[in-house]
Coordinates of N, CA, C and O in Angstrom, one line a residue:
X963 N 123.1 -125.9 -91.2 CA 122.3 -125.3 -92.2 C 121.2 -126.2 -92.6 O 121.4 -127.4 -92.7
X964 N 120.0 -125.6 -92.8 CA 118.8 -126.5 -93.0 C 117.8 -125.8 -93.8 O 117.8 -124.6 -93.9
X965 N 116.9 -126.6 -94.3 CA 115.6 -126.0 -94.8 C 114.5 -126.8 -94.1 O 114.5 -128.1 -94.1
X966 N 113.5 -126.1 -93.6 CA 112.3 -126.7 -93.1 C 111.2 -125.9 -93.8 O 111.1 -124.6 -93.6
X967 N 110.4 -126.5 -94.6 CA 109.3 -125.8 -95.3 C 108.0 -126.5 -94.8 O 107.9 -127.7 -94.7
X968 N 107.0 -125.7 -94.7 CA 105.7 -126.2 -94.2 C 104.5 -125.4 -94.8 O 104.6 -124.2 -95.0
X969 N 103.4 -126.1 -95.0 CA 102.2 -125.4 -95.5 C 101.0 -126.2 -95.1 O 101.0 -127.5 -95.0
X970 N 99.9 -125.5 -94.9 CA 98.6 -126.2 -94.7 C 98.0 -126.6 -96.0 O 98.0 -125.7 -96.9
X971 N 97.7 -127.8 -96.2 CA 97.2 -128.3 -97.5 C 95.7 -128.8 -97.3 O 95.3 -129.0 -96.2
X972 N 95.0 -128.9 -98.4 CA 93.6 -129.3 -98.3 C 93.5 -130.8 -98.0 O 92.6 -131.3 -97.3
X973 N 94.4 -131.6 -98.6 CA 94.3 -133.1 -98.5 C 95.0 -133.7 -97.4 O 94.6 -134.8 -96.9
X974 N 96.1 -133.1 -97.0 CA 97.1 -133.8 -96.0 C 97.3 -133.1 -94.7 O 98.2 -133.4 -94.0
X975 N 96.4 -132.1 -94.4 CA 96.7 -131.3 -93.2 C 97.9 -130.4 -93.4 O 98.1 -129.9 -94.5
X976 N 98.7 -130.3 -92.4 CA 100.0 -129.6 -92.5 C 101.0 -130.6 -93.0 O 101.2 -131.7 -92.5
X977 N 101.8 -130.2 -94.1 CA 102.9 -130.9 -94.6 C 104.2 -130.2 -94.3 O 104.2 -129.0 -94.5
X978 N 105.2 -130.9 -93.8 CA 106.5 -130.3 -93.5 C 107.5 -131.1 -94.2 O 107.5 -132.4 -94.2
X979 N 108.5 -130.4 -94.9 CA 109.6 -131.1 -95.6 C 110.9 -130.5 -95.1 O 111.0 -129.3 -94.8
X980 N 111.9 -131.4 -95.0 CA 113.2 -131.0 -94.5 C 114.3 -131.6 -95.4 O 114.1 -132.6 -96.0
X981 N 115.5 -131.0 -95.3 CA 116.7 -131.6 -95.9 C 117.3 -132.5 -94.9 O 116.9 -132.6 -93.7
X982 N 118.3 -133.3 -95.3 CA 119.0 -134.2 -94.3 C 120.4 -133.9 -94.0 O 121.1 -134.6 -93.4
X983 N 120.9 -132.7 -94.5 CA 122.3 -132.4 -94.3 C 122.5 -131.7 -92.9 O 121.8 -130.8 -92.6
X984 N 123.6 -132.2 -92.3 CA 124.1 -131.4 -91.1 C 125.5 -130.9 -91.4 O 126.2 -131.6 -92.2
X985 N 125.8 -129.8 -90.8 CA 127.1 -129.3 -91.1 C 127.8 -128.7 -89.9 O 127.1 -128.4 -88.9
X986 N 129.1 -128.6 -89.9 CA 129.9 -128.1 -88.8 C 131.2 -127.6 -89.4 O 131.7 -128.1 -90.4
X987 N 131.7 -126.6 -88.7 CA 133.0 -126.0 -89.2 C 133.2 -126.1 -90.7 O 132.5 -125.4 -91.4
X988 N 134.0 -127.0 -91.2 CA 134.2 -127.1 -92.6 C 133.7 -128.5 -93.1 O 134.0 -128.9 -94.2
X989 N 132.8 -129.2 -92.4 CA 132.3 -130.5 -92.8 C 130.8 -130.5 -93.0 O 130.1 -129.6 -92.5
X990 N 130.4 -131.5 -93.6 CA 128.9 -131.8 -93.8 C 128.7 -133.3 -94.0 O 129.6 -134.0 -94.4
X991 N 127.5 -133.7 -93.7 CA 127.1 -135.1 -93.8 C 125.6 -135.2 -94.0 O 124.9 -134.4 -93.4
X992 N 125.1 -136.1 -94.7 CA 123.7 -136.3 -94.9 C 123.3 -137.4 -93.9 O 123.8 -138.6 -94.0
X993 N 122.4 -137.1 -93.0 CA 122.1 -138.0 -91.9 C 120.7 -138.4 -91.7 O 120.2 -138.5 -90.6
X994 N 119.9 -138.5 -92.8 CA 118.6 -139.0 -92.7 C 117.6 -138.0 -92.1 O 117.8 -136.8 -92.1
X995 N 116.5 -138.5 -91.6 CA 115.3 -137.7 -91.2 C 115.4 -137.2 -89.8 O 114.4 -137.0 -89.1
X996 N 116.6 -136.8 -89.3 CA 116.7 -136.4 -87.9 C 116.1 -135.1 -87.6 O 115.9 -134.7 -86.4
X997 N 115.8 -134.3 -88.6 CA 115.3 -132.9 -88.4 C 113.8 -132.9 -88.3 O 113.2 -131.8 -88.0
X998 N 113.1 -134.0 -88.5 CA 111.7 -134.1 -88.5 C 111.2 -135.3 -87.6 O 111.9 -136.3 -87.7
X999 N 110.2 -135.1 -86.8 CA 109.8 -136.1 -85.9 C 108.3 -136.0 -85.6 O 107.7 -134.9 -85.8
X1000 N 107.7 -137.0 -85.0 CA 106.3 -137.1 -84.7 C 106.1 -137.5 -83.3 O 106.8 -138.4 -82.8
X1001 N 105.2 -136.9 -82.6 CA 104.7 -137.3 -81.3 C 103.3 -138.0 -81.6 O 102.3 -137.2 -81.7
X1002 N 103.3 -139.3 -81.7 CA 102.1 -139.9 -82.1 C 101.0 -139.9 -81.0 O 99.8 -139.8 -81.3
X1003 N 101.5 -139.9 -79.7 CA 100.5 -139.8 -78.6 C 99.7 -138.5 -78.7 O 98.5 -138.5 -78.5
X1004 N 100.4 -137.4 -78.9 CA 99.7 -136.1 -79.0 C 99.3 -135.7 -80.4 O 98.6 -134.7 -80.6
X1005 N 99.7 -136.5 -81.4 CA 99.4 -136.2 -82.8 C 100.0 -134.9 -83.3 O 99.4 -134.2 -84.0
X1006 N 101.3 -134.7 -82.8 CA 102.0 -133.5 -83.2 C 103.1 -133.9 -84.2 O 103.7 -135.0 -84.1
X1007 N 103.4 -132.9 -85.1 CA 104.5 -133.1 -86.1 C 105.4 -131.9 -85.9 O 105.0 -130.8 -85.7
X1008 N 106.7 -132.2 -85.8 CA 107.7 -131.2 -85.6 C 108.9 -131.3 -86.6 O 109.2 -132.4 -87.1
X1009 N 109.5 -130.2 -86.8 CA 110.8 -130.1 -87.5 C 111.6 -128.9 -87.0 O 111.0 -127.9 -86.5
X1010 N 112.9 -129.1 -87.0 CA 113.8 -128.1 -86.4 C 115.0 -127.8 -87.3 O 115.4 -128.6 -88.1
X1011 N 115.5 -126.6 -87.0 CA 116.8 -126.2 -87.7 C 117.7 -125.6 -86.6 O 117.2 -125.3 -85.5
X1012 N 118.9 -125.5 -86.9 CA 119.9 -124.9 -85.9 C 120.7 -126.0 -85.2 O 121.0 -127.0 -85.8
X1013 N 121.0 -125.7 -84.0 CA 121.8 -126.6 -83.1 C 121.3 -128.0 -82.9 O 120.1 -128.1 -82.5
X1014 N 122.1 -129.0 -83.2 CA 121.6 -130.3 -83.1 C 121.2 -130.7 -81.7 O 120.2 -131.3 -81.4
X1015 N 122.1 -130.3 -80.7 CA 121.8 -130.6 -79.3 C 120.4 -130.0 -78.9 O 119.6 -130.7 -78.3
X1016 N 120.2 -128.8 -79.2 CA 118.9 -128.1 -78.8 C 117.8 -128.9 -79.4 O 116.7 -129.1 -78.8
X1017 N 117.9 -129.3 -80.7 CA 116.9 -130.0 -81.4 C 116.6 -131.4 -80.7 O 115.5 -131.8 -80.6
X1018 N 117.7 -132.1 -80.3 CA 117.5 -133.3 -79.7 C 116.8 -133.2 -78.3 O 116.0 -134.0 -78.0
X1019 N 117.2 -132.2 -77.6 CA 116.5 -131.9 -76.3 C 115.0 -131.7 -76.6 O 114.1 -132.3 -75.9
X1020 N 114.7 -130.9 -77.6 CA 113.3 -130.7 -77.9 C 112.6 -132.0 -78.2 O 111.5 -132.2 -77.8
X1021 N 113.2 -132.8 -79.0 CA 112.6 -134.0 -79.5 C 112.5 -135.1 -78.3 O 111.4 -135.7 -78.2
X1022 N 113.5 -135.3 -77.5 CA 113.5 -136.4 -76.6 C 113.2 -136.0 -75.2 O 112.9 -136.9 -74.4
X1023 N 113.2 -134.8 -74.8 CA 113.0 -134.4 -73.4 C 111.8 -133.5 -73.1 O 111.4 -133.4 -72.0
X1024 N 111.2 -133.0 -74.1 CA 110.1 -132.1 -73.9 C 108.8 -132.9 -73.7 O 108.5 -133.8 -74.4
X1025 N 108.1 -132.5 -72.6 CA 106.8 -133.1 -72.3 C 105.8 -132.2 -72.9 O 105.4 -131.2 -72.3
X1026 N 105.3 -132.6 -74.1 CA 104.4 -131.7 -74.9 C 103.0 -131.7 -74.2 O 102.5 -132.7 -74.0
X1027 N 102.5 -130.5 -74.0 CA 101.1 -130.4 -73.4 C 100.1 -130.9 -74.5 O 100.3 -130.8 -75.7
X1028 N 98.9 -131.3 -73.9 CA 97.9 -131.8 -74.8 C 97.0 -130.6 -75.3 O 96.7 -129.7 -74.5
X1029 N 96.8 -130.6 -76.6 CA 95.9 -129.6 -77.2 C 94.5 -130.0 -77.0 O 94.1 -131.1 -77.4
X1030 N 93.7 -129.2 -76.4 CA 92.3 -129.5 -76.2 C 91.3 -128.6 -76.9 O 91.7 -127.5 -77.4
X1031 N 90.1 -129.0 -77.1 CA 89.2 -128.2 -77.9 C 89.0 -126.8 -77.5 O 88.9 -125.9 -78.3
X1032 N 89.1 -126.5 -76.2 CA 88.9 -125.1 -75.8 C 90.1 -124.2 -76.2 O 89.9 -123.0 -76.2
X1033 N 91.2 -124.8 -76.6 CA 92.3 -124.0 -77.1 C 92.1 -123.5 -78.5 O 92.8 -122.6 -79.0
X1034 N 91.1 -124.1 -79.3 CA 90.9 -123.7 -80.7 C 90.6 -122.2 -80.8 O 90.9 -121.6 -81.9
X1035 N 90.1 -121.6 -79.8 CA 89.8 -120.1 -79.9 C 91.1 -119.3 -80.0 O 91.1 -118.2 -80.6
X1036 N 92.2 -119.8 -79.5 CA 93.4 -119.0 -79.5 C 94.6 -119.9 -79.5 O 95.2 -120.3 -78.4
X1037 N 95.1 -120.3 -80.7 CA 96.3 -121.2 -80.8 C 97.5 -120.5 -80.3 O 98.3 -121.2 -79.6
X1038 N 97.7 -119.3 -80.5 CA 98.9 -118.6 -80.0 C 98.9 -118.6 -78.5 O 100.0 -118.9 -77.9
X1039 N 97.8 -118.4 -77.9 CA 97.8 -118.4 -76.4 C 98.1 -119.8 -75.9 O 98.9 -119.9 -74.9
X1040 N 97.6 -120.8 -76.5 CA 98.0 -122.2 -76.1 C 99.5 -122.4 -76.2 O 100.1 -122.9 -75.2
X1041 N 100.1 -122.0 -77.3 CA 101.6 -122.2 -77.4 C 102.3 -121.4 -76.4 O 103.3 -121.9 -75.8
X1042 N 102.0 -120.1 -76.3 CA 102.7 -119.2 -75.4 C 102.6 -119.7 -73.9 O 103.6 -119.7 -73.2
X1043 N 101.4 -120.1 -73.5 CA 101.1 -120.4 -72.1 C 101.4 -121.8 -71.7 O 101.8 -122.1 -70.6
X1044 N 101.3 -122.8 -72.7 CA 101.4 -124.2 -72.4 C 102.7 -124.8 -73.0 O 103.4 -125.6 -72.3
X1045 N 102.9 -124.5 -74.3 CA 104.0 -125.2 -75.0 C 105.4 -124.5 -74.6 O 106.3 -125.3 -74.3
X1046 N 105.5 -123.2 -74.6 CA 106.7 -122.5 -74.3 C 107.3 -122.9 -73.0 O 108.5 -123.2 -72.8
X1047 N 106.5 -122.9 -71.9 CA 107.1 -123.4 -70.6 C 107.6 -124.8 -70.6 O 108.6 -125.1 -70.0
X1048 N 107.0 -125.7 -71.4 CA 107.5 -127.1 -71.5 C 108.8 -127.1 -72.2 O 109.7 -127.8 -71.8
X1049 N 108.9 -126.3 -73.3 CA 110.1 -126.2 -74.1 C 111.2 -125.6 -73.2 O 112.4 -126.2 -73.2
X1050 N 111.0 -124.5 -72.5 CA 112.0 -123.9 -71.7 C 112.5 -124.8 -70.6 O 113.7 -124.9 -70.3
X1051 N 111.6 -125.5 -70.0 CA 111.9 -126.5 -68.9 C 112.9 -127.6 -69.4 O 113.9 -127.9 -68.8
X1052 N 112.5 -128.2 -70.6 CA 113.3 -129.2 -71.1 C 114.7 -128.7 -71.5 O 115.7 -129.4 -71.2
X1053 N 114.8 -127.5 -72.1 CA 116.1 -126.9 -72.5 C 116.9 -126.6 -71.3 O 118.1 -126.9 -71.3
X1054 N 116.3 -126.0 -70.3 CA 117.1 -125.7 -69.1 C 117.6 -126.9 -68.3 O 118.7 -127.0 -67.9
X1055 N 116.7 -127.9 -68.1 CA 117.1 -129.1 -67.4 C 118.1 -130.0 -68.1 O 118.8 -130.8 -67.5
X1056 N 118.3 -129.8 -69.4 CA 119.2 -130.6 -70.2 C 120.3 -129.8 -70.9 O 120.9 -130.3 -71.8
X1057 N 120.6 -128.7 -70.3 CA 121.8 -127.9 -70.7 C 121.8 -127.3 -72.1 O 122.8 -127.1 -72.7
X1058 N 120.6 -127.0 -72.6 CA 120.5 -126.4 -74.0 C 119.9 -125.0 -73.9 O 119.6 -124.5 -75.0
X1059 N 119.6 -124.5 -72.8 CA 119.1 -123.1 -72.7 C 120.3 -122.2 -72.5 O 121.2 -122.4 -71.7
X1060 N 120.3 -121.1 -73.3 CA 121.4 -120.2 -73.2 C 120.9 -118.9 -72.6 O 119.8 -118.4 -72.9
X1061 N 121.7 -118.3 -71.7 CA 121.3 -117.0 -71.1 C 122.5 -116.0 -71.3 O 123.6 -116.3 -71.0
X1062 N 122.1 -114.8 -71.8 CA 123.0 -113.7 -72.0 C 122.3 -112.4 -71.6 O 121.2 -112.1 -72.1
X1063 N 122.9 -111.7 -70.7 CA 122.3 -110.4 -70.2 C 120.8 -110.7 -69.8 O 119.9 -109.9 -70.1
X1064 N 120.6 -111.7 -69.0 CA 119.3 -112.1 -68.5 C 118.3 -112.5 -69.5 O 117.1 -112.5 -69.2
X1065 N 118.7 -112.7 -70.7 CA 117.7 -113.1 -71.8 C 118.0 -114.5 -72.2 O 119.1 -114.9 -72.5
X1066 N 117.0 -115.4 -72.1 CA 117.1 -116.8 -72.4 C 116.8 -117.0 -73.9 O 115.8 -116.4 -74.4
X1067 N 117.6 -117.9 -74.5 CA 117.4 -118.3 -75.9 C 117.8 -119.7 -76.1 O 118.4 -120.3 -75.2
X1068 N 117.5 -120.3 -77.2 CA 118.0 -121.6 -77.6 C 118.4 -121.5 -79.0 O 117.9 -120.7 -79.8
X1069 N 119.4 -122.3 -79.4 CA 120.1 -122.2 -80.7 C 119.4 -123.1 -81.8 O 120.0 -123.8 -82.5
X1070 N 118.1 -122.9 -81.8 CA 117.3 -123.7 -82.8 C 116.1 -122.9 -83.2 O 115.7 -122.0 -82.5
X1071 N 115.4 -123.4 -84.2 CA 114.1 -122.9 -84.6 C 113.2 -124.2 -84.7 O 113.7 -125.2 -85.0
X1072 N 111.9 -124.0 -84.5 CA 111.0 -125.2 -84.4 C 109.7 -124.8 -85.1 O 109.1 -123.8 -84.9
X1073 N 109.3 -125.8 -86.0 CA 107.9 -125.7 -86.5 C 107.2 -126.9 -85.9 O 107.6 -128.0 -85.8
X1074 N 106.0 -126.5 -85.4 CA 105.1 -127.5 -84.7 C 103.8 -127.5 -85.5 O 103.3 -126.4 -85.8
X1075 N 103.2 -128.7 -85.7 CA 101.9 -128.7 -86.4 C 101.1 -129.9 -85.9 O 101.6 -130.9 -85.4
X1076 N 99.8 -129.7 -86.0 CA 98.8 -130.7 -85.7 C 97.5 -130.3 -86.4 O 97.2 -129.1 -86.6
X1077 N 96.8 -131.3 -86.8 CA 95.6 -131.1 -87.6 C 95.9 -130.0 -88.7 O 96.7 -130.3 -89.5
X1078 N 95.2 -128.9 -88.7 CA 95.5 -127.8 -89.7 C 96.1 -126.6 -89.0 O 95.9 -125.5 -89.5
X1079 N 96.8 -126.9 -87.9 CA 97.5 -125.8 -87.2 C 99.0 -125.8 -87.4 O 99.6 -126.9 -87.3
X1080 N 99.5 -124.7 -87.7 CA 100.9 -124.5 -88.0 C 101.5 -123.4 -87.1 O 100.9 -122.3 -87.1
X1081 N 102.5 -123.7 -86.4 CA 103.1 -122.8 -85.4 C 104.6 -122.8 -85.5 O 105.2 -123.8 -85.7
X1082 N 105.2 -121.6 -85.4 CA 106.6 -121.4 -85.5 C 107.1 -120.9 -84.1 O 106.6 -119.9 -83.6
X1083 N 108.2 -121.6 -83.6 CA 108.8 -121.1 -82.3 C 110.2 -120.8 -82.6 O 111.0 -121.7 -83.0
X1084 N 110.6 -119.5 -82.5 CA 112.0 -119.1 -82.8 C 112.9 -119.2 -81.5 O 112.4 -119.4 -80.4
X1085 N 114.1 -119.1 -81.7 CA 115.1 -119.3 -80.7 C 115.0 -118.3 -79.5 O 115.6 -118.5 -78.5
X1086 N 114.3 -117.2 -79.7 CA 114.0 -116.3 -78.6 C 112.7 -116.5 -77.9 O 112.2 -115.7 -77.2
X1087 N 112.1 -117.7 -78.3 CA 110.8 -118.1 -77.7 C 109.6 -117.3 -78.2 O 108.5 -117.4 -77.7
X1088 N 109.8 -116.5 -79.3 CA 108.7 -115.8 -79.9 C 107.9 -116.9 -80.7 O 108.4 -117.8 -81.2
X1089 N 106.6 -116.6 -80.8 CA 105.6 -117.6 -81.4 C 105.0 -116.9 -82.6 O 104.5 -115.7 -82.5
X1090 N 104.9 -117.6 -83.7 CA 104.2 -117.1 -84.9 C 103.2 -118.1 -85.4 O 103.6 -119.3 -85.5
X1091 N 102.0 -117.7 -85.6 CA 101.0 -118.5 -86.2 C 100.7 -117.9 -87.5 O 100.0 -116.9 -87.7
X1092 N 101.4 -118.5 -88.6 CA 101.3 -117.8 -89.9 C 99.9 -117.7 -90.5 O 99.3 -118.8 -90.8
X1093 N 99.3 -116.5 -90.7 CA 98.0 -116.4 -91.3 C 98.0 -116.8 -92.7 O 97.0 -117.1 -93.3
X1094 N 99.2 -116.8 -93.3 CA 99.3 -117.2 -94.7 C 99.1 -118.7 -94.9 O 98.8 -119.1 -96.0
X1095 N 99.4 -119.4 -93.9 CA 99.2 -120.9 -94.0 C 100.5 -121.6 -94.4 O 100.5 -122.8 -94.7
X1096 N 101.6 -120.8 -94.5 CA 102.9 -121.5 -94.9 C 104.0 -120.8 -94.2 O 103.9 -119.6 -93.8
X1097 N 105.1 -121.5 -94.0 CA 106.3 -120.9 -93.4 C 107.5 -121.7 -93.7 O 107.4 -122.9 -94.2
X1098 N 108.7 -121.1 -93.6 CA 110.0 -121.8 -93.8 C 111.0 -121.2 -92.8 O 110.9 -120.1 -92.4
X1099 N 111.9 -122.1 -92.3 CA 113.0 -121.7 -91.4 C 114.3 -122.4 -91.9 O 114.2 -123.3 -92.7
X1100 N 115.4 -121.8 -91.5 CA 116.7 -122.3 -91.8 C 117.3 -121.5 -92.9 O 116.7 -120.5 -93.4
X1101 N 118.5 -121.9 -93.3 CA 119.3 -121.1 -94.3 C 118.6 -121.1 -95.7 O 118.9 -120.2 -96.5
X1102 N 117.8 -122.0 -95.9 CA 117.1 -122.1 -97.2 C 115.7 -121.5 -97.2 O 114.9 -121.7 -98.1
X1103 N 115.4 -120.7 -96.1 CA 114.0 -120.2 -96.0 C 113.6 -119.3 -97.1 O 112.4 -119.5 -97.6
X1104 N 114.4 -118.4 -97.6 CA 114.0 -117.5 -98.7 C 113.7 -118.3 -99.9 O 112.7 -118.0 -100.6
X1105 N 114.5 -119.3 -100.3 CA 114.2 -120.1 -101.5 C 112.9 -120.8 -101.3 O 112.1 -120.9 -102.3
X1106 N 112.6 -121.4 -100.1 CA 111.4 -122.1 -99.9 C 110.2 -121.2 -100.0 O 109.2 -121.5 -100.6
X1107 N 110.3 -120.0 -99.4 CA 109.2 -119.0 -99.5 C 109.0 -118.7 -100.9 O 107.8 -118.6 -101.3
X1108 N 110.0 -118.5 -101.7 CA 109.9 -118.1 -103.1 C 109.2 -119.2 -103.9 O 108.3 -119.0 -104.7
X1109 N 109.5 -120.5 -103.6 CA 108.9 -121.6 -104.3 C 107.4 -121.7 -103.9 O 106.6 -122.0 -104.8
X1110 N 107.1 -121.5 -102.6 CA 105.7 -121.7 -102.2 C 104.8 -120.5 -102.6 O 103.6 -120.7 -102.9
X1111 N 105.4 -119.4 -102.8 CA 104.6 -118.2 -103.1 C 103.9 -117.7 -101.9 O 103.9 -118.3 -100.8
X1112 N 103.1 -116.6 -102.1 CA 102.4 -116.0 -100.9 C 101.0 -116.6 -100.7 O 100.5 -116.5 -99.6
X1113 N 100.4 -117.2 -101.7 CA 99.0 -117.7 -101.5 C 98.9 -119.2 -102.0 O 99.5 -119.6 -102.9
X1114 N 98.1 -119.9 -101.2 CA 97.8 -121.3 -101.6 C 96.6 -121.3 -102.6 O 96.3 -120.3 -103.2
X1115 N 96.0 -122.5 -102.7 CA 96.2 -123.6 -101.9 C 97.5 -124.4 -102.3 O 97.9 -124.3 -103.4
X1116 N 98.1 -125.0 -101.3 CA 99.3 -125.8 -101.5 C 99.0 -127.3 -101.4 O 98.0 -127.7 -100.9
X1117 N 99.9 -128.1 -102.0 CA 99.8 -129.5 -101.9 C 101.1 -130.1 -101.3 O 102.0 -129.3 -101.1
X1118 N 101.0 -131.4 -101.0 CA 102.2 -132.0 -100.5 C 103.4 -131.9 -101.5 O 104.5 -131.6 -101.1
X1119 N 103.1 -132.0 -102.7 CA 104.1 -131.8 -103.8 C 104.7 -130.5 -103.7 O 106.0 -130.3 -103.9
X1120 N 103.9 -129.4 -103.5 CA 104.5 -128.0 -103.4 C 105.4 -127.9 -102.3 O 106.5 -127.2 -102.4
X1121 N 105.1 -128.5 -101.1 CA 106.0 -128.4 -99.9 C 107.3 -129.1 -100.1 O 108.4 -128.6 -99.8
X1122 N 107.2 -130.3 -100.7 CA 108.4 -131.1 -101.0 C 109.3 -130.3 -102.0 O 110.5 -130.2 -101.9
X1123 N 108.6 -129.8 -103.0 CA 109.4 -129.0 -104.1 C 110.1 -127.8 -103.4 O 111.2 -127.5 -103.8
X1124 N 109.5 -127.1 -102.5 CA 110.1 -126.0 -101.8 C 111.4 -126.4 -101.2 O 112.4 -125.7 -101.3
X1125 N 111.4 -127.5 -100.5 CA 112.6 -128.0 -99.9 C 113.7 -128.4 -100.9 O 114.9 -128.1 -100.7
X1126 N 113.2 -129.0 -102.0 CA 114.2 -129.4 -103.1 C 114.8 -128.2 -103.7 O 116.0 -128.1 -104.0
X1127 N 114.0 -127.1 -104.0 CA 114.5 -125.9 -104.6 C 115.6 -125.3 -103.6 O 116.6 -124.9 -104.1
X1128 N 115.3 -125.2 -102.4 CA 116.2 -124.7 -101.4 C 117.5 -125.5 -101.4 O 118.6 -125.0 -101.2
X1129 N 117.4 -126.8 -101.5 CA 118.6 -127.7 -101.5 C 119.5 -127.5 -102.7 O 120.7 -127.8 -102.6
X1130 N 118.9 -127.0 -103.7 CA 119.7 -126.7 -104.9 C 120.4 -125.3 -104.9 O 121.4 -125.2 -105.5
X1131 N 119.7 -124.4 -104.3 CA 120.2 -123.0 -104.4 C 120.8 -122.4 -103.1 O 121.5 -121.4 -103.2
X1132 N 120.4 -122.9 -101.9 CA 120.9 -122.3 -100.7 C 122.1 -123.0 -100.2 O 122.2 -124.2 -100.2
X1133 N 123.1 -122.2 -99.7 CA 124.3 -122.7 -99.2 C 124.0 -123.5 -97.9 O 123.2 -123.0 -97.1
X1134 N 124.6 -124.7 -97.8 CA 124.5 -125.5 -96.5 C 123.2 -126.3 -96.5 O 122.9 -126.9 -95.4
X1135 N 122.4 -126.3 -97.5 CA 121.2 -127.2 -97.5 C 121.4 -128.3 -98.6 O 121.9 -128.0 -99.7
X1136 N 121.2 -129.5 -98.2 CA 121.4 -130.6 -99.2 C 121.0 -131.9 -98.6 O 120.4 -132.0 -97.6
X1137 N 121.3 -132.9 -99.4 CA 121.0 -134.3 -99.0 C 119.6 -134.6 -99.4 O 118.9 -133.9 -100.2
X1138 N 119.1 -135.8 -99.0 CA 117.8 -136.2 -99.3 C 116.7 -135.4 -98.6 O 117.0 -134.7 -97.6
X1139 N 115.6 -135.3 -99.2 CA 114.4 -134.6 -98.6 C 113.5 -135.6 -98.0 O 113.1 -136.6 -98.6
X1140 N 113.0 -135.2 -96.8 CA 112.0 -136.1 -96.0 C 110.8 -135.2 -95.8 O 110.9 -134.0 -95.6
X1141 N 109.7 -135.8 -95.7 CA 108.4 -135.1 -95.4 C 107.5 -135.9 -94.6 O 107.6 -137.1 -94.5
X1142 N 106.6 -135.2 -93.9 CA 105.5 -135.9 -93.2 C 104.3 -134.9 -93.2 O 104.4 -133.7 -93.5
X1143 N 103.2 -135.5 -92.8 CA 102.0 -134.7 -92.7 C 101.2 -135.0 -91.4 O 101.4 -136.0 -90.8
X1144 N 100.4 -134.0 -91.0 CA 99.6 -134.2 -89.8 C 98.5 -135.2 -90.1 O 97.9 -135.8 -89.1
X1145 N 98.2 -135.5 -91.3 CA 97.2 -136.6 -91.6 C 97.8 -138.0 -91.4 O 97.2 -138.8 -90.7
X1146 N 99.0 -138.2 -91.9 CA 99.6 -139.6 -91.8 C 100.4 -139.8 -90.6 O 100.5 -140.9 -90.1
X1147 N 101.1 -138.7 -90.1 CA 102.0 -138.8 -89.0 C 103.1 -139.9 -89.3 O 103.5 -140.5 -88.3
X1148 N 103.5 -140.0 -90.5 CA 104.5 -140.9 -90.9 C 105.6 -140.1 -91.7 O 105.2 -139.2 -92.4
X1149 N 106.9 -140.4 -91.5 CA 107.9 -139.7 -92.2 C 108.3 -140.5 -93.5 O 108.5 -141.8 -93.4
X1150 N 108.4 -139.8 -94.6 CA 108.7 -140.5 -95.9 C 109.9 -139.8 -96.5 O 110.1 -138.6 -96.3
X1151 N 110.7 -140.5 -97.3 CA 111.7 -139.9 -98.1 C 111.2 -139.5 -99.5 O 110.4 -140.4 -100.1
X1152 N 111.4 -138.3 -99.9 CA 110.8 -137.8 -101.2 C 111.6 -138.5 -102.3 O 112.7 -138.8 -102.3

């Protein structure tokens, strides 16, 4: 159970905040910032929810394609044509791709950000580029959406607050809150 909250801000680019709790069967543990990571070479910021193994494969095995200026015309096309194949390959090669009735899925959700671009990749490989400029995934998504509201502008504080609100009211969300921005590409504890 997780909360990942994200929004495009004026000062910090995209800010993403996450909780630190992992849970299984009847247990839970607070395990630091493992749900959020940075690819400094490509200047990407990521956060995931769902299955830990799938998230680890995404983080450590995916060869992320480079975003180039000609992609600015169509962010969704870049993610569908370049990012999704890289994600699928990493998942399949490392035992985290699930197939049922000839349909491939993975047991996680992913938010990817760079500069002022915010993209969501669901477990069925569908891609959302939120026109609202904000999104949330995980079991605390409704609480985070409620905290952020429908319209910005948002700040880093708003995004961190959204994760904190979810950690207080959503089942399975808890522990310390961590955040990062596409401007700093550093992970901080809130």
